[in-house]
CSV table of C-alpha atoms in Angstrom, one decimal:
chain,number,residue,atom,x,y,z
A,14,ALA,CA,16.3,-5.8,-8.1
A,15,GLN,CA,14.8,-3.8,-5.3
A,16,LYS,CA,12.2,-1.3,-6.5
A,17,VAL,CA,12.3,0.7,-3.3
A,18,THR,CA,15.5,1.3,-1.4
A,19,GLN,CA,15.7,2.8,2.1
A,20,ALA,CA,19.4,2.8,2.7
A,21,GLN,CA,19.1,4.0,6.3
A,22,THR,CA,18.4,1.0,8.5
A,23,GLU,CA,18.4,2.8,11.8
A,24,ILE,CA,18.6,6.5,12.8
A,25,SER,CA,18.8,8.0,16.3
A,26,VAL,CA,18.2,11.7,16.9
A,27,VAL,CA,17.8,13.8,20.0
A,28,GLU,CA,14.4,15.4,20.5
A,29,LYS,CA,13.8,18.6,18.6
A,30,GLU,CA,16.4,17.8,15.9
A,31,ASP,CA,15.3,17.6,12.3
A,32,VAL,CA,15.7,14.2,10.5
A,33,THR,CA,15.4,13.2,6.9
A,34,LEU,CA,14.5,9.7,5.8
A,35,ASP,CA,15.7,8.7,2.4
A,36,CYS,CA,13.8,6.7,-0.2
A,37,VAL,CA,15.0,5.9,-3.7
A,38,TYR,CA,12.7,4.1,-6.1
A,39,GLU,CA,13.1,2.4,-9.5
A,40,THR,CA,10.4,2.1,-12.2
A,41,ARG,CA,10.1,2.3,-15.9
A,42,ASP,CA,6.4,3.3,-15.7
A,43,THR,CA,5.5,7.0,-16.4
A,44,THR,CA,2.5,6.6,-14.1
A,45,TYR,CA,3.3,5.5,-10.6
A,46,TYR,CA,2.5,6.4,-7.0
A,47,LEU,CA,4.7,6.8,-3.9
A,48,PHE,CA,3.7,6.4,-0.3
A,49,TRP,CA,5.0,6.7,3.2
A,50,TYR,CA,3.8,4.7,6.1
A,51,LYS,CA,4.6,4.8,9.8
A,52,GLN,CA,4.7,1.7,11.9
A,53,PRO,CA,4.8,2.3,15.6
A,54,PRO,CA,5.6,-0.4,18.1
A,55,SER,CA,1.9,-1.4,18.2
A,56,GLY,CA,2.4,-2.9,14.7
A,57,GLU,CA,-0.2,-1.1,12.6
A,58,LEU,CA,1.1,0.7,9.5
A,59,VAL,CA,-0.3,4.2,9.4
A,60,PHE,CA,-0.7,5.9,6.1
A,61,LEU,CA,1.1,9.3,5.9
A,62,ILE,CA,1.1,10.4,2.3
A,63,ARG,CA,0.4,9.4,-1.3
A,64,ARG,CA,2.0,11.2,-4.3
A,65,ASN,CA,1.5,10.5,-8.0
A,66,SER,CA,4.2,10.7,-10.5
A,67,PHE,CA,2.7,13.8,-12.2
A,68,ASP,CA,2.8,15.9,-9.1
A,69,GLU,CA,6.3,16.9,-8.1
A,70,GLN,CA,5.2,19.6,-5.7
A,71,ASN,CA,6.7,19.2,-2.3
A,72,GLU,CA,4.2,18.8,0.5
A,73,ILE,CA,4.2,20.0,4.1
A,74,SER,CA,1.9,18.7,6.8
A,75,GLY,CA,2.7,20.1,10.2
A,76,ARG,CA,6.1,18.9,11.2
A,77,TYR,CA,6.2,16.5,8.2
A,78,SER,CA,7.4,17.4,4.7
A,79,TRP,CA,8.2,15.4,1.6
A,80,ASN,CA,10.6,16.1,-1.2
A,81,PHE,CA,9.8,14.4,-4.5
A,82,GLN,CA,12.5,14.6,-7.1
A,83,LYS,CA,11.9,12.6,-10.3
A,84,SER,CA,15.4,13.5,-11.6
A,85,THR,CA,17.0,11.5,-8.8
A,86,SER,CA,14.1,9.0,-8.3
A,87,SER,CA,13.8,10.0,-4.7
A,88,PHE,CA,10.9,10.7,-2.3
A,89,ASN,CA,12.5,11.8,0.9
A,90,PHE,CA,10.7,12.5,4.2
A,91,THR,CA,11.7,15.1,6.7
A,92,ILE,CA,10.5,15.4,10.3
A,93,THR,CA,11.1,18.9,11.8
A,94,ALA,CA,11.6,19.3,15.5
A,95,SER,CA,11.3,15.6,16.1
A,96,GLN,CA,9.4,14.3,19.1
A,97,VAL,CA,9.6,11.0,21.1
A,98,VAL,CA,6.2,10.0,19.6
A,99,ASP,CA,7.9,10.0,16.2
A,100,SER,CA,9.9,6.9,17.2
A,101,ALA,CA,8.7,4.2,14.8
A,102,VAL,CA,9.7,2.3,11.6
A,103,TYR,CA,9.0,4.3,8.5
A,104,PHE,CA,8.3,2.6,5.2
A,105,CYS,CA,8.4,4.0,1.7
A,106,ALA,CA,6.3,2.2,-1.0
A,107,LEU,CA,5.9,2.3,-4.7
A,108,SER,CA,2.9,1.3,-6.8
A,109,GLU,CA,3.1,1.2,-10.6
A,110,GLY,CA,0.3,2.4,-12.8
A,111,ASN,CA,-0.4,-0.8,-14.6
A,112,THR,CA,-0.5,-3.0,-11.5
A,113,GLY,CA,-2.3,-0.6,-9.2
A,114,ASN,CA,-2.7,-2.7,-6.1
A,115,GLN,CA,0.8,-4.2,-6.1
A,116,PHE,CA,2.8,-2.3,-3.6
A,117,TYR,CA,6.6,-2.5,-3.4
A,118,PHE,CA,7.8,-1.7,0.1
A,119,GLY,CA,11.3,-0.7,1.2
A,120,THR,CA,12.9,-2.4,4.2
A,121,GLY,CA,12.0,0.5,6.4
A,122,THR,CA,14.0,2.9,8.5
A,123,SER,CA,13.8,2.6,12.3
A,124,LEU,CA,13.8,6.0,13.9
A,125,THR,CA,14.5,6.5,17.5
A,126,VAL,CA,14.0,9.9,19.0
A,127,ILE,CA,15.9,10.3,22.3
A,128,PRO,CA,14.4,12.6,24.9
B,9,GLU,CA,-15.3,-0.7,15.0
B,10,THR,CA,-13.5,1.5,12.6
B,11,GLY,CA,-10.8,0.9,10.1
B,12,VAL,CA,-9.3,-2.5,9.6
B,13,THR,CA,-9.5,-5.1,12.4
B,14,GLN,CA,-7.6,-8.4,12.7
B,15,THR,CA,-8.1,-11.3,15.1
B,16,PRO,CA,-6.4,-12.8,16.8
B,17,ARG,CA,-3.6,-10.4,17.7
B,18,HIS,CA,-1.3,-13.2,18.8
B,19,LEU,CA,-1.3,-16.8,17.8
B,20,VAL,CA,1.0,-19.7,18.8
B,21,MET,CA,0.5,-22.9,16.9
B,22,GLY,CA,2.2,-26.2,16.4
B,23,MET,CA,3.3,-27.4,13.0
B,24,THR,CA,0.4,-29.8,12.7
B,25,ASN,CA,-2.3,-27.4,13.7
B,26,LYS,CA,-4.9,-25.7,11.6
B,27,LYS,CA,-5.9,-22.2,12.4
B,28,SER,CA,-7.4,-19.2,10.6
B,29,LEU,CA,-6.7,-15.5,10.7
B,30,LYS,CA,-9.5,-13.1,10.3
B,31,CYS,CA,-9.6,-9.6,8.9
B,32,GLU,CA,-12.5,-7.2,8.6
B,33,GLN,CA,-12.6,-3.7,7.0
B,34,HIS,CA,-15.1,-1.1,7.9
B,35,LEU,CA,-14.1,1.4,5.2
B,36,GLY,CA,-16.3,0.4,2.3
B,37,HIS,CA,-13.3,-0.6,0.3
B,38,ASN,CA,-13.4,-3.2,-2.6
B,39,ALA,CA,-9.9,-4.6,-2.4
B,40,MET,CA,-8.2,-6.5,0.4
B,41,TYR,CA,-4.7,-7.9,0.9
B,42,TRP,CA,-2.6,-10.2,3.0
B,43,TYR,CA,1.0,-9.3,3.7
B,44,LYS,CA,3.7,-11.1,5.6
B,45,GLN,CA,6.2,-9.0,7.6
B,46,SER,CA,9.4,-10.8,8.7
B,47,ALA,CA,12.3,-9.1,10.5
B,48,LYS,CA,14.7,-7.2,8.2
B,49,LYS,CA,12.7,-8.0,5.1
B,50,PRO,CA,10.4,-5.8,3.0
B,51,LEU,CA,6.7,-6.5,3.4
B,52,GLU,CA,5.8,-9.4,1.2
B,53,LEU,CA,2.4,-9.3,-0.6
B,54,MET,CA,0.8,-12.7,-0.3
B,55,PHE,CA,-2.7,-12.3,-1.7
B,56,VAL,CA,-4.9,-9.7,-3.2
B,57,TYR,CA,-8.7,-9.8,-3.6
B,58,SER,CA,-10.0,-7.1,-5.9
B,59,LEU,CA,-13.7,-6.8,-6.4
B,60,GLU,CA,-13.9,-10.2,-4.6
B,61,GLU,CA,-11.7,-11.9,-7.2
B,62,ARG,CA,-8.4,-13.4,-6.2
B,63,VAL,CA,-5.1,-12.3,-7.6
B,64,GLU,CA,-2.7,-14.9,-6.5
B,65,ASN,CA,0.9,-14.6,-5.7
B,66,ASN,CA,2.5,-17.8,-7.1
B,67,SER,CA,5.3,-17.8,-4.6
B,68,VAL,CA,3.0,-18.4,-1.6
B,69,PRO,CA,3.1,-22.0,-0.3
B,70,SER,CA,-0.1,-23.9,-0.5
B,71,ARG,CA,-0.2,-24.2,3.3
B,72,PHE,CA,-1.6,-20.7,3.2
B,73,SER,CA,-5.1,-20.5,1.8
B,74,PRO,CA,-7.1,-17.2,1.6
B,75,GLU,CA,-10.8,-16.8,1.6
B,76,CYS,CA,-12.8,-13.7,0.8
B,77,PRO,CA,-16.5,-14.4,1.4
B,78,ASN,CA,-17.4,-10.7,0.7
B,79,SER,CA,-15.8,-7.4,0.3
B,80,SER,CA,-15.5,-6.7,4.0
B,81,HIS,CA,-14.0,-10.0,5.2
B,82,LEU,CA,-10.8,-11.8,4.5
B,83,PHE,CA,-9.5,-15.0,6.0
B,84,LEU,CA,-6.1,-16.7,5.9
B,85,HIS,CA,-6.3,-20.4,6.6
B,86,LEU,CA,-3.2,-22.0,7.9
B,87,HIS,CA,-2.2,-25.6,8.0
B,88,THR,CA,1.0,-27.6,8.4
B,89,LEU,CA,3.1,-24.5,8.9
B,90,GLN,CA,6.8,-24.3,9.3
B,91,PRO,CA,8.8,-22.4,11.9
B,92,GLU,CA,10.0,-20.0,9.2
B,93,ASP,CA,6.4,-18.9,8.8
B,94,SER,CA,6.5,-17.2,12.1
B,95,ALA,CA,6.0,-13.5,11.3
B,96,LEU,CA,3.6,-10.6,11.6
B,97,TYR,CA,0.7,-11.1,9.2
B,98,LEU,CA,-0.9,-7.8,8.1
B,99,CYS,CA,-4.2,-7.3,6.4
B,100,ALA,CA,-5.0,-4.2,4.4
B,101,SER,CA,-7.8,-2.7,2.3
B,102,SER,CA,-8.1,-0.1,-0.4
B,103,GLN,CA,-10.5,1.4,-2.9
B,104,GLU,CA,-9.9,0.3,-6.5
B,105,GLY,CA,-10.1,3.1,-9.0
B,106,ALA,CA,-13.4,3.2,-11.0
B,107,SER,CA,-11.6,3.7,-14.3
B,108,GLY,CA,-8.0,3.1,-15.3
B,109,PRO,CA,-5.1,2.0,-13.2
B,110,VAL,CA,-5.2,4.3,-10.2
B,111,SER,CA,-3.5,3.4,-7.0
B,112,TYR,CA,-4.9,4.5,-3.7
B,113,GLU,CA,-3.4,4.1,-0.3
B,114,GLN,CA,-3.9,0.9,1.6
B,115,TYR,CA,-5.1,1.0,5.1
B,116,PHE,CA,-3.7,-1.7,7.4
B,117,GLY,CA,-4.9,-3.6,10.4
B,118,PRO,CA,-2.8,-4.1,13.5
B,119,GLY,CA,-1.6,-7.5,12.4
B,120,THR,CA,-1.5,-11.0,13.9
B,121,ARG,CA,1.8,-12.0,15.4
B,122,LEU,CA,2.1,-15.7,14.5
B,123,THR,CA,4.6,-18.0,16.2
B,124,VAL,CA,5.0,-21.6,14.8
B,125,THR,CA,6.6,-24.0,17.3
């Protein structure tokens, strides 16, 4: 079974719109870590955020915000006032506490921001 | 150089060739990884080197052979590849937790785009 599900394969928005990328995860561990990465056309995955399972506080970084809800096993990512430079593939990933360096990635959401 | 570098960036090879991919990390990390990224599939973890010891993924064909001479360098030796091995190969590094299972973010290189003809 897929441990990380990103149901949205492709999303297109017009510049300045807000967009939310969904991530649902599955684990039986009580200690786990969640991550978001951005992959621009150049190919390199860029780390955006790491969150551990004991910290459910939402986080905001500039135009980016993350909503972690253990009750629904979701870790959604919102971009406010999207810009063309936000166009990329975004990956959500899970790492379980007892296998720290085994990352489970979702299939990614391709975001296109139209000027 | 900063971060994680990979060479070459692009590689075209025939099925009978032997080639190697190189990865170098300049972050002082103690764990390194090889991933395969194919279209429409999740990233597949191929190999992990943690504190210079190899953690092997048993589903990786033997035509892929990793080598980690030290904590900063990682190689992926390729031989007798198949066309379905064409993909983006990504290297990553991270810092292992000093005590207990702690998972820190992995930092990725730009990848090697491999085409097998």
